Amino acid sequence: MSVQTLTLATAENTEIISHDPATGEEVGRVPNLSAAEVIAAVKRARAMQGAWAALDFKERGRIVMRARQIVLDEIDAIARLISRESGKPLTEAISMELTPTLDLMQFFARKTKKLLRTEKLDIGQYGLMGRSSRIIYKPLGVVGIISPWNFPWAIPLGEVVMALMAGNAVVLKPSELTPLVGLKIGEVFKRAGLPEGLLQVVTGDGKTGAALAEAGVDKIMFTGSVATGKRVAEAAARQLIPCVLELGGKDPMIVLEDANVLMAASAAVWGGFANSGQACASVERLYVHEKIATQFIEQVVAQVRALEQNIGTREGTDIGAMSSERQLKIVEEHVNDAVSQGARVLVGGHRRDDLGGMFYEPTVLADVSHQMDVMREETFGPVLPVMTFKTEEEVLRWANDSVFGLTASVWTRDASRGRRLAEKIEAGTVTVNEVLYTHGIAQTPWGGMKQSGIGRTHGRLGLLELVAPQHIHVNRVTSFRDLWWFSYTPRAAELFRGLARRFATGNPLQTSLLLPQMIRRLFERRN
Ligand code: TXE
């Protein structure tokens, strides 16, 4: 897409109005930035990045810790903004978005230096030849972050902190559904003293996102749908720049016959319905062993009936509004399609028109199969379809019968059995007796297999996505030419044949048998 067409398109629609999905009220207005404006932002970021990279980790960490203090001081106001723009309950904005990122901020502010310290490599026999190798980690330059609406604070903020701590500048494009939360992130860092230009928030719709992917950044960190992720990967390929893609999931939860039924049922309800099921790691498929199925499903249904659904900013709300009409329609389509093919609604199954906004009842479906969309496509809503299984082999086959592979969970009182099954599941993260929450752990990697994405965020593996490893190799022996340099005399050929056999064993004793020939070679050259 050319710069010109993007500018023309946004000229007709220069503003985005952000609405509260629970009430329909306007939360605020932001500019829908053109490609030219995005390119200018990337240029400004690049101009500032060198000086930022020259600071030491402590100085960068000080600014991140100051930003952390601002967030702590204003936690209720920020939670309210998150709740109003996304529809999620206030409590959840604090527990699932703010608390984990406050921890992440302190972790990367203090530990990035250690996580990115220079690494000395063991280079085997080359080390005995007076050489040494190190890896240093350098910033990439300008990182473009394109983020979604479901965790409008936690997803971009984690990446912003890691990118900045690694010495990069950042241009962030928040979702058009939650732009004010994105701008808030920028404001917090500005007030914390981050030099102007190092973190710029470019608001806009998909065209602004596409423009950022083409604007000359050094890496794109994208979280969103598979379809858009593929477009971002194409843009990255055209420029030969790397990208990390955090895409959707259809995450299975497997409840074995020896699981603690109350714990597993409570986890299924939270894992399926937190954030109205709009998390990439939400439980989207529930498999329960037939021996405990009746008791387990009764427990799940009873707990779902007790959930309080209301406007997110009201105290006591468990389940808030969904983020958009579009998202709600996907949920309706999946439930209706399942019911038309014989699924039974155990609880829920309808839109909540009485509440006014984008509310869909928490819904549990039985008698579902892998022929239905609700078991194959990402629903991203408050729907929990349940199937029963007889054997481990059967449930493993079902769990892996998906194009996605983000997270999965196994429930059992036998931890080693859980671990053994976990290793057979095709997913980036598999938890045993836990569900959904590990995105909140700053130290652990986050990312998927199969269509759930490429690359990792969080943890050391996530941090390594935001740096360029550079190999520095030093030869301390400066008075002899290398054995393998010119001239290729007949004696040299003979020595290389010997080395092929002995050096390549990796055993220095074997190589030492060739020492006399090697010494002779050191002095043997045509000039
Ligand atoms: O995502 P999009 P949408 C899944 C979920 C949901 C579906 C669609 O199943 O129903 O995706 O959601 C920007 N180049 N997830 O349409 O379009 C866009 O402006 C560059 C899973 O909201 O992928 C926004 O900032 N960027 C998911 C971001 O991409 C573009 C979270 C995500 O939007 C662009 C959200 C383009 N061509 C949805 N077009 C998860 N992994 O957690 C749009 N964007």
Coordinates of C-alpha atoms and ligand atoms in Angstrom, one line a residue:
M1 CA 0.0 0.0 0.0
S2 CA 1.5 3.4 -1.0
V3 CA 1.9 6.3 1.4
Q4 CA -0.4 8.3 -0.8
T5 CA -3.4 6.0 -0.7
L6 CA -3.1 5.7 3.1
T7 CA -3.0 9.5 3.5
L8 CA -6.1 9.9 1.3
A9 CA -8.0 7.2 3.1
T10 CA -7.3 8.8 6.5
A11 CA -8.1 12.2 5.2
E12 CA -11.8 11.2 5.0
N13 CA -11.6 9.8 8.5
T14 CA -9.2 11.7 10.6
E15 CA -10.6 10.9 14.0
I16 CA -11.3 7.8 16.0
I17 CA -14.1 7.9 18.7
S18 CA -13.5 5.5 21.5
H19 CA -16.7 4.1 23.1
D20 CA -17.4 2.3 26.4
P21 CA -18.7 -1.1 25.1
A22 CA -20.8 -1.5 28.3
T23 CA -22.7 1.8 28.0
G24 CA -22.1 3.1 24.5
E25 CA -20.8 6.3 26.0
E26 CA -18.0 8.2 24.3
V27 CA -14.7 7.8 26.3
G28 CA -12.7 10.1 24.1
R29 CA -11.4 11.0 20.6
V30 CA -8.0 10.5 19.1
P31 CA -6.4 11.2 15.7
N32 CA -6.4 8.5 13.0
L33 CA -2.8 9.1 11.9
S34 CA -1.7 8.9 8.3
A35 CA 1.2 6.9 6.9
A36 CA 3.2 10.1 6.6
E37 CA 2.8 10.9 10.2
V38 CA 3.8 7.4 11.2
I39 CA 6.9 7.6 9.1
A40 CA 7.8 10.9 10.7
A41 CA 7.3 9.3 14.2
V42 CA 9.8 6.5 13.3
K43 CA 12.3 9.1 12.1
R44 CA 12.0 11.0 15.3
A45 CA 12.4 7.8 17.3
R46 CA 15.5 6.8 15.3
A47 CA 17.1 10.2 15.9
M48 CA 16.8 9.7 19.7
Q49 CA 17.7 6.1 20.0
G50 CA 21.5 6.3 19.8
A51 CA 21.7 8.6 22.9
W52 CA 19.3 6.3 24.8
A53 CA 21.4 3.2 23.9
A54 CA 24.5 4.9 25.2
L55 CA 23.0 5.2 28.7
D56 CA 23.7 2.3 31.1
F57 CA 21.0 -0.1 32.3
K58 CA 20.8 1.6 35.6
E59 CA 19.9 4.9 34.1
R60 CA 17.3 3.4 31.8
G61 CA 16.0 1.3 34.8
R62 CA 15.6 4.5 36.9
I63 CA 13.1 5.9 34.3
V64 CA 11.2 2.6 34.2
M65 CA 11.0 2.6 38.0
R66 CA 9.7 6.2 38.0
A67 CA 7.0 5.2 35.5
R68 CA 6.2 2.3 37.8
Q69 CA 5.7 4.7 40.7
I70 CA 3.3 6.9 38.6
V71 CA 1.3 3.8 37.7
L72 CA 1.1 2.8 41.4
D73 CA 0.0 6.3 42.4
E74 CA -2.7 6.4 39.8
I75 CA -3.7 2.8 39.8
D76 CA -7.4 3.3 40.3
A77 CA -7.8 6.0 37.6
I78 CA -5.8 3.8 35.1
A79 CA -7.9 0.8 36.0
R80 CA -11.1 2.8 35.4
L81 CA -9.8 3.9 32.0
I82 CA -9.0 0.3 31.0
S83 CA -12.4 -0.9 32.2
R84 CA -14.2 1.8 30.4
E85 CA -12.5 1.3 27.1
S86 CA -12.4 -2.5 27.1
G87 CA -15.5 -3.4 29.1
K88 CA -13.6 -5.6 31.6
P89 CA -14.3 -5.5 35.4
L90 CA -12.3 -3.0 37.4
T91 CA -11.0 -5.7 39.6
E92 CA -9.7 -7.6 36.6
A93 CA -8.0 -4.5 35.2
I94 CA -6.1 -4.3 38.4
S95 CA -5.4 -8.1 38.9
M96 CA -4.8 -9.1 35.2
E97 CA -3.3 -5.9 33.7
L98 CA -1.8 -3.6 36.3
T99 CA -0.4 -5.9 39.0
P100 CA 1.5 -8.1 36.6
T101 CA 3.0 -5.2 34.7
L102 CA 4.1 -3.4 37.8
D103 CA 6.0 -6.6 38.7
L104 CA 7.3 -6.8 35.1
M105 CA 8.5 -3.2 35.3
Q106 CA 10.6 -3.8 38.4
F107 CA 11.9 -7.1 37.1
F108 CA 13.2 -5.7 33.8
A109 CA 14.4 -2.4 35.3
R110 CA 16.6 -4.4 37.7
K111 CA 17.5 -7.5 35.8
T112 CA 17.9 -6.6 32.1
K113 CA 21.6 -6.0 32.7
K114 CA 22.1 -9.5 34.0
L115 CA 19.9 -11.1 31.4
L116 CA 21.8 -9.4 28.6
R117 CA 25.3 -9.7 30.0
T118 CA 28.1 -10.6 27.7
E119 CA 28.3 -14.3 27.2
K120 CA 31.7 -16.1 26.8
L121 CA 31.4 -19.1 24.5
D122 CA 33.2 -22.4 24.9
I123 CA 34.8 -22.8 21.4
G124 CA 36.4 -26.2 22.1
Q125 CA 39.8 -26.7 20.5
Y126 CA 39.9 -23.2 19.0
G127 CA 40.1 -22.0 22.5
L128 CA 43.4 -24.0 23.0
M129 CA 44.6 -22.2 19.9
G130 CA 44.5 -18.8 21.7
R131 CA 41.1 -17.6 20.4
S132 CA 38.0 -16.5 22.3
S133 CA 34.4 -15.8 21.4
R134 CA 31.9 -13.6 23.1
I135 CA 28.3 -12.6 22.4
I136 CA 27.2 -9.1 23.1
Y137 CA 23.6 -8.0 22.8
K138 CA 23.0 -4.7 21.0
P139 CA 19.7 -2.8 20.7
L140 CA 17.9 -3.3 17.4
G141 CA 17.1 0.4 16.8
V142 CA 13.4 1.3 16.5
V143 CA 10.8 -1.4 17.5
G144 CA 7.3 -1.1 16.1
I145 CA 4.6 -2.5 18.5
I146 CA 1.1 -3.2 17.2
S147 CA -1.2 -4.3 19.9
P148 CA -4.8 -5.5 20.4
W149 CA -7.8 -4.4 22.5
N150 CA -8.2 -7.4 24.8
F151 CA -5.3 -6.5 27.2
P152 CA -4.8 -2.9 26.1
W153 CA -2.4 -2.2 28.9
A154 CA -0.6 -5.4 29.8
I155 CA 0.3 -6.6 26.2
P156 CA 1.9 -3.4 24.9
L157 CA 3.4 -2.2 28.2
G158 CA 5.4 -5.4 28.7
E159 CA 6.9 -5.1 25.2
V160 CA 7.5 -1.3 25.6
V161 CA 9.4 -1.9 28.9
M162 CA 11.6 -4.8 27.5
A163 CA 12.3 -2.8 24.3
L164 CA 13.3 0.3 26.1
M165 CA 15.4 -1.5 28.7
A166 CA 17.3 -3.2 25.8
G167 CA 18.2 0.2 24.5
N168 CA 15.6 0.6 21.7
A169 CA 13.2 3.4 20.8
V170 CA 9.6 2.4 20.4
V171 CA 6.6 3.4 18.2
L172 CA 3.4 1.9 19.5
K173 CA 0.2 1.5 17.6
P174 CA -2.6 0.6 20.1
S175 CA -5.9 -1.0 18.9
E176 CA -8.4 1.5 17.5
L177 CA -10.9 0.1 20.1
T178 CA -8.6 1.1 23.1
P179 CA -6.4 4.0 21.9
L180 CA -6.7 6.0 25.1
V181 CA -5.1 3.3 27.2
G182 CA -2.3 3.3 24.6
L183 CA -1.9 7.0 24.9
K184 CA -1.9 6.6 28.7
I185 CA 1.2 4.4 28.4
G186 CA 3.0 7.1 26.5
E187 CA 2.0 9.8 29.0
V188 CA 3.2 7.8 32.0
F189 CA 6.7 7.4 30.5
K190 CA 6.8 11.0 29.4
R191 CA 6.1 12.1 33.0
A192 CA 8.7 9.6 34.2
G193 CA 11.3 11.6 32.3
L194 CA 11.8 9.4 29.2
P195 CA 13.4 11.7 26.6
E196 CA 10.9 13.0 24.0
G197 CA 10.6 10.8 20.9
L198 CA 11.8 7.5 22.5
L199 CA 8.3 6.2 23.0
Q200 CA 5.7 7.5 20.6
V201 CA 2.1 6.3 20.5
V202 CA 0.6 6.5 17.0
T203 CA -3.2 6.1 17.2
G204 CA -5.2 4.9 14.3
D205 CA -7.0 2.0 12.7
G206 CA -5.6 -1.0 10.7
K207 CA -4.2 1.3 8.0
T208 CA -2.1 3.1 10.6
G209 CA -0.9 -0.4 11.8
A210 CA -0.1 -1.4 8.2
A211 CA 1.8 2.0 7.8
L212 CA 3.8 1.3 10.9
A213 CA 4.8 -2.2 9.6
E214 CA 6.2 -0.5 6.4
A215 CA 7.6 2.7 8.1
G216 CA 11.2 1.5 8.3
V217 CA 11.3 0.0 11.8
D218 CA 13.8 -2.6 12.7
K219 CA 11.4 -5.2 14.1
I220 CA 7.7 -5.5 14.5
M221 CA 6.1 -7.0 17.6
F222 CA 2.5 -7.8 16.7
T223 CA -0.4 -9.2 18.8
G224 CA -3.7 -9.9 17.2
S225 CA -5.5 -12.1 14.7
V226 CA -3.9 -14.8 12.5
A227 CA -5.2 -13.0 9.3
T228 CA -3.6 -9.7 10.3
G229 CA -0.5 -11.4 11.6
K230 CA 0.1 -12.9 8.1
R231 CA -0.2 -9.4 6.6
V232 CA 2.3 -8.1 9.1
A233 CA 4.7 -11.0 8.3
E234 CA 4.3 -10.2 4.5
A235 CA 5.3 -6.6 5.2
A236 CA 8.2 -7.7 7.3
A237 CA 9.3 -10.1 4.5
R238 CA 9.2 -7.4 1.9
Q239 CA 11.7 -5.4 4.0
L240 CA 13.6 -8.4 5.3
I241 CA 13.0 -7.4 8.9
P242 CA 12.1 -9.8 11.7
C243 CA 8.7 -9.9 13.4
V244 CA 7.2 -11.6 16.5
L245 CA 3.6 -12.7 16.0
E246 CA 1.4 -13.4 19.0
L247 CA -1.7 -14.7 17.5
G248 CA -4.8 -16.5 18.6
G249 CA -5.5 -19.8 20.5
K250 CA -8.0 -22.5 20.9
D251 CA -6.6 -23.6 24.2
P252 CA -7.6 -27.0 25.6
M253 CA -8.0 -27.9 29.3
I254 CA -7.8 -31.5 30.1
V255 CA -9.3 -32.7 33.4
L256 CA -8.1 -36.2 34.3
E257 CA -10.1 -38.6 36.5
D258 CA -7.8 -38.0 39.5
A259 CA -8.1 -34.2 39.4
N260 CA -9.4 -32.2 42.3
V261 CA -12.9 -31.5 40.9
L262 CA -13.7 -28.3 42.8
M263 CA -10.3 -26.8 41.9
A264 CA -10.5 -27.8 38.2
A265 CA -14.1 -26.6 37.9
S266 CA -13.3 -23.2 39.4
A267 CA -10.3 -22.9 37.1
A268 CA -12.3 -23.8 34.1
V269 CA -14.8 -21.1 35.0
W270 CA -12.1 -18.4 35.5
G271 CA -10.0 -19.6 32.6
G272 CA -13.0 -19.6 30.3
F273 CA -14.8 -16.4 31.4
A274 CA -12.2 -14.0 32.7
N275 CA -12.2 -10.9 30.4
S276 CA -15.4 -12.4 28.9
G277 CA -13.3 -15.1 27.4
Q278 CA -11.3 -12.6 25.3
A279 CA -7.8 -13.8 26.1
C280 CA -5.6 -15.6 23.6
A281 CA -5.0 -18.1 26.4
S282 CA -8.7 -18.5 27.5
V283 CA -9.9 -22.0 27.9
E284 CA -11.7 -22.6 24.6
R285 CA -12.1 -26.4 24.8
L286 CA -12.8 -28.4 27.9
Y287 CA -12.1 -32.1 28.0
V288 CA -13.2 -34.0 31.1
H289 CA -12.7 -37.6 32.0
E290 CA -16.1 -39.5 31.8
K291 CA -15.7 -40.9 35.3
I292 CA -15.9 -37.4 36.9
A293 CA -17.8 -35.6 34.1
T294 CA -21.3 -35.4 35.8
Q295 CA -19.9 -34.1 39.1
F296 CA -17.5 -31.7 37.3
I297 CA -20.1 -30.3 34.9
E298 CA -22.6 -29.7 37.7
Q299 CA -19.9 -27.8 39.6
V300 CA -19.1 -25.7 36.6
V301 CA -22.7 -24.8 35.8
A302 CA -23.4 -23.9 39.5
Q303 CA -20.4 -21.6 39.6
V304 CA -21.4 -20.0 36.3
R305 CA -24.9 -19.3 37.6
A306 CA -23.3 -17.5 40.5
L307 CA -21.3 -15.1 38.3
E308 CA -22.3 -11.4 38.5
Q309 CA -22.5 -9.9 35.0
N310 CA -22.7 -6.2 34.8
I311 CA -20.9 -3.0 33.8
G312 CA -17.2 -3.4 34.5
T313 CA -16.9 -0.2 36.6
R314 CA -19.6 -1.4 39.0
E315 CA -18.3 -3.0 42.2
G316 CA -18.8 -6.7 42.4
T317 CA -18.9 -7.4 38.7
D318 CA -17.3 -10.7 37.7
I319 CA -18.0 -10.5 33.9
G320 CA -18.2 -7.3 32.0
A321 CA -19.1 -6.4 28.5
M322 CA -17.4 -7.8 25.4
S323 CA -15.2 -5.3 23.5
S324 CA -17.2 -4.9 20.3
E325 CA -20.4 -5.8 18.4
R326 CA -18.2 -7.6 15.9
Q327 CA -16.7 -9.9 18.6
L328 CA -20.2 -10.5 20.1
K329 CA -21.5 -11.6 16.7
I330 CA -18.7 -14.2 16.4
V331 CA -19.8 -15.7 19.7
E332 CA -23.4 -15.7 18.6
E333 CA -22.5 -17.4 15.3
H334 CA -20.4 -20.1 17.1
V335 CA -23.1 -20.9 19.7
N336 CA -25.9 -21.0 17.1
D337 CA -23.9 -23.1 14.7
A338 CA -23.1 -25.6 17.6
V339 CA -26.8 -25.7 18.7
S340 CA -28.0 -26.3 15.1
Q341 CA -25.6 -29.3 15.0
G342 CA -27.0 -30.8 18.2
A343 CA -25.1 -29.1 21.0
R344 CA -26.9 -28.5 24.3
V345 CA -26.8 -25.2 26.2
L346 CA -26.3 -26.0 29.9
V347 CA -26.3 -22.4 30.9
G348 CA -26.3 -19.0 29.1
G349 CA -26.6 -19.0 25.3
H350 CA -27.9 -15.5 24.8
R351 CA -27.0 -11.8 24.4
R352 CA -27.9 -9.8 27.6
D353 CA -30.0 -7.0 26.0
D354 CA -31.3 -6.0 29.5
L355 CA -27.8 -4.6 30.3
G356 CA -27.8 -2.3 27.3
G357 CA -24.2 -2.8 26.0
M358 CA -22.2 -5.6 24.4
F359 CA -23.0 -8.3 26.9
Y360 CA -23.1 -12.1 26.2
E361 CA -24.1 -14.5 29.0
P362 CA -21.4 -16.9 30.2
T363 CA -22.3 -20.0 28.3
V364 CA -21.5 -23.7 28.8
L365 CA -22.2 -26.1 25.9
A366 CA -22.3 -29.9 26.0
D367 CA -22.6 -32.5 23.3
V368 CA -20.2 -30.7 21.1
S369 CA -17.8 -32.2 18.5
H370 CA -14.7 -31.3 16.5
Q371 CA -16.9 -30.7 13.5
M372 CA -18.3 -27.5 15.0
D373 CA -16.7 -24.1 14.7
V374 CA -16.9 -23.7 18.4
M375 CA -14.3 -26.4 18.8
R376 CA -12.1 -25.4 15.8
E377 CA -12.1 -21.6 15.4
E378 CA -11.1 -19.0 17.9
T379 CA -14.4 -17.9 19.6
F380 CA -12.7 -15.3 21.8
G381 CA -15.8 -15.0 24.0
P382 CA -17.6 -16.3 27.1
V383 CA -18.2 -19.8 25.8
L384 CA -17.0 -23.1 27.4
P385 CA -17.7 -26.2 25.2
V386 CA -17.3 -29.5 27.1
M387 CA -16.5 -32.9 25.7
T388 CA -15.9 -36.1 27.7
F389 CA -13.1 -38.6 27.1
K390 CA -12.1 -42.1 28.0
T391 CA -8.4 -42.5 27.5
E392 CA -5.2 -40.3 27.6
E393 CA -4.5 -41.2 23.9
E394 CA -7.9 -40.0 22.9
V395 CA -7.7 -36.7 24.7
L396 CA -4.2 -36.0 23.5
R397 CA -5.3 -36.6 19.9
W398 CA -8.2 -34.1 20.4
A399 CA -6.0 -31.6 22.2
N400 CA -3.6 -31.5 19.3
D401 CA -6.3 -31.5 16.7
S402 CA -6.1 -27.8 16.2
V403 CA -4.3 -25.3 13.9
F404 CA -3.5 -23.3 17.1
G405 CA -1.0 -24.1 19.8
L406 CA -0.7 -21.3 22.3
T407 CA -1.4 -22.7 25.8
A408 CA -3.0 -25.8 27.3
S409 CA -3.6 -27.2 30.8
V410 CA -3.7 -30.6 32.4
W411 CA -5.4 -31.2 35.7
T412 CA -4.3 -34.1 37.9
R413 CA -3.2 -34.8 41.5
D414 CA -0.2 -36.7 40.0
A415 CA 2.3 -34.0 39.0
S416 CA 4.6 -36.4 37.1
R417 CA 1.7 -37.7 35.1
G418 CA 0.7 -34.1 34.4
R419 CA 4.2 -33.3 33.2
R420 CA 4.4 -36.3 31.0
L421 CA 1.1 -35.5 29.2
A422 CA 2.1 -31.8 29.0
E423 CA 5.2 -32.6 27.0
K424 CA 3.0 -34.4 24.4
I425 CA 0.8 -31.3 23.8
E426 CA 1.6 -29.0 20.9
A427 CA 1.5 -25.6 22.6
G428 CA 3.9 -22.9 23.6
T429 CA 3.0 -23.1 27.3
V430 CA 1.4 -26.1 29.0
T431 CA 0.4 -25.7 32.7
V432 CA -0.3 -28.5 35.2
N433 CA -3.0 -27.6 37.7
E434 CA -2.9 -23.9 36.5
V435 CA -4.6 -22.0 33.8
L436 CA -4.3 -18.8 31.7
Y437 CA -2.2 -16.7 34.1
T438 CA 1.5 -17.2 33.0
H439 CA 1.4 -14.2 30.7
G440 CA 1.5 -12.4 34.1
I441 CA 4.9 -13.9 35.0
A442 CA 7.6 -11.6 33.7
Q443 CA 10.3 -14.3 33.9
T444 CA 8.5 -16.9 31.7
P445 CA 8.4 -16.9 27.9
W446 CA 5.1 -16.3 26.1
G447 CA 4.4 -17.4 22.6
G448 CA 2.8 -20.1 20.5
M449 CA 3.3 -23.0 18.2
K450 CA 1.6 -23.6 14.8
Q451 CA -0.8 -20.8 13.8
S452 CA -0.6 -19.2 17.3
G453 CA 2.5 -17.4 16.2
I454 CA 6.2 -17.0 15.8
G455 CA 8.7 -15.9 18.5
R456 CA 8.4 -15.1 22.2
T457 CA 7.6 -12.2 24.4
H458 CA 8.5 -12.0 28.2
G459 CA 11.3 -13.8 30.0
R460 CA 14.8 -13.9 28.7
L461 CA 13.7 -15.5 25.4
G462 CA 11.3 -12.5 24.9
L463 CA 14.1 -10.0 25.8
L464 CA 16.4 -11.7 23.2
E465 CA 13.8 -10.9 20.5
L466 CA 14.6 -7.2 21.2
V467 CA 18.3 -7.3 20.7
A468 CA 20.8 -8.2 18.0
P469 CA 23.4 -10.7 19.1
Q470 CA 26.8 -9.8 18.0
H471 CA 29.7 -12.4 18.0
I472 CA 33.1 -10.9 18.8
H473 CA 36.0 -13.3 18.1
V474 CA 39.5 -12.5 19.2
N475 CA 42.8 -14.3 18.3
R476 CA 45.5 -13.5 20.8
V477 CA 48.2 -15.2 18.8
T478 CA 49.4 -12.5 16.5
S479 CA 52.8 -13.9 15.3
F480 CA 51.8 -17.0 13.3
R481 CA 49.7 -17.3 10.2
D482 CA 46.7 -19.7 10.5
L483 CA 47.3 -23.3 9.3
W484 CA 44.5 -23.0 6.8
W485 CA 45.6 -19.8 5.0
F486 CA 47.5 -19.9 1.8
S487 CA 49.7 -21.5 0.5
Y488 CA 48.1 -24.8 -0.3
T489 CA 51.2 -26.9 -0.6
P490 CA 51.1 -30.8 -0.9
R491 CA 52.2 -31.0 2.8
A492 CA 49.3 -28.7 3.8
A493 CA 46.8 -31.0 2.0
E494 CA 48.2 -33.9 3.9
L495 CA 47.9 -32.1 7.2
F496 CA 44.2 -31.1 6.5
R497 CA 43.4 -34.7 5.7
G498 CA 44.8 -35.6 9.1
L499 CA 43.0 -32.8 10.8
A500 CA 39.7 -33.9 9.2
R501 CA 40.1 -37.1 11.0
R502 CA 41.6 -36.0 14.3
F503 CA 40.5 -32.4 15.0
A504 CA 36.9 -33.3 14.1
T505 CA 36.8 -35.9 16.9
G506 CA 36.6 -32.9 19.3
N507 CA 39.3 -34.5 21.3
P508 CA 42.5 -32.4 21.8
L509 CA 44.6 -35.5 22.5
Q510 CA 43.8 -36.8 19.1
T511 CA 44.7 -33.5 17.5
S512 CA 47.9 -33.3 19.5
L513 CA 49.2 -36.4 17.5
L514 CA 49.4 -34.0 14.6
L515 CA 51.5 -31.4 16.5
P516 CA 54.8 -32.0 14.6
Q517 CA 53.1 -31.5 11.2
M518 CA 51.3 -28.4 12.5
I519 CA 54.5 -26.8 13.7
R520 CA 56.2 -27.6 10.4
R521 CA 53.2 -26.0 8.6
L522 CA 53.5 -22.8 10.7
F523 CA 56.8 -22.1 9.1
E524 CA 56.1 -23.5 5.7
R525 CA 54.8 -20.8 3.2
R526 CA 55.8 -19.9 -0.4
N527 CA 56.7 -16.4 0.7
Ligands
TXE1 O1 -7.6 -8.1 15.4 P1 -6.6 -7.5 14.4 P2 -9.2 -7.8 15.6 C1 -8.3 -12.5 17.5 C2 -9.7 -12.8 18.0 C3 -10.5 -11.8 17.4 C4 -9.8 -11.6 16.0 C5 -10.0 -10.2 15.4 O2 -10.1 -14.1 17.5 O3 -11.8 -12.2 17.1 O4 -8.4 -11.8 16.3 O5 -9.7 -9.2 16.2 C6 -3.9 -3.7 13.8 N1 -1.3 -4.2 9.5 N2 -7.5 -11.8 18.4 O6 -9.8 -7.6 14.3 O7 -7.3 -6.9 13.2 C7 -5.2 -3.2 14.5 O8 -5.4 -1.9 14.3 C8 -0.9 -3.9 10.7 C9 -6.5 -12.5 19.2 O9 -9.4 -6.7 16.6 O10 -5.5 -8.5 14.2 C10 -4.9 -3.6 16.0 O11 -4.0 -2.6 16.5 N3 -1.7 -3.8 11.7 C11 -5.6 -11.6 19.9 C12 -4.1 -4.9 15.8 O12 -3.6 -4.9 14.5 C13 -3.0 -4.0 11.5 C14 -6.0 -10.3 20.4 C15 -4.9 -6.2 16.1 O13 -6.0 -6.2 15.2 C16 -3.5 -4.3 10.3 C17 -7.0 -9.7 19.5 C18 -2.6 -4.4 9.2 N4 -3.0 -4.7 7.9 C19 -7.7 -10.4 18.6 N5 -4.9 -4.4 10.4 C20 -4.6 -12.3 20.8 N6 -3.6 -12.9 20.2 O14 -4.6 -12.1 22.0 C21 -5.2 -4.2 11.7 N7 -4.1 -3.9 12.4

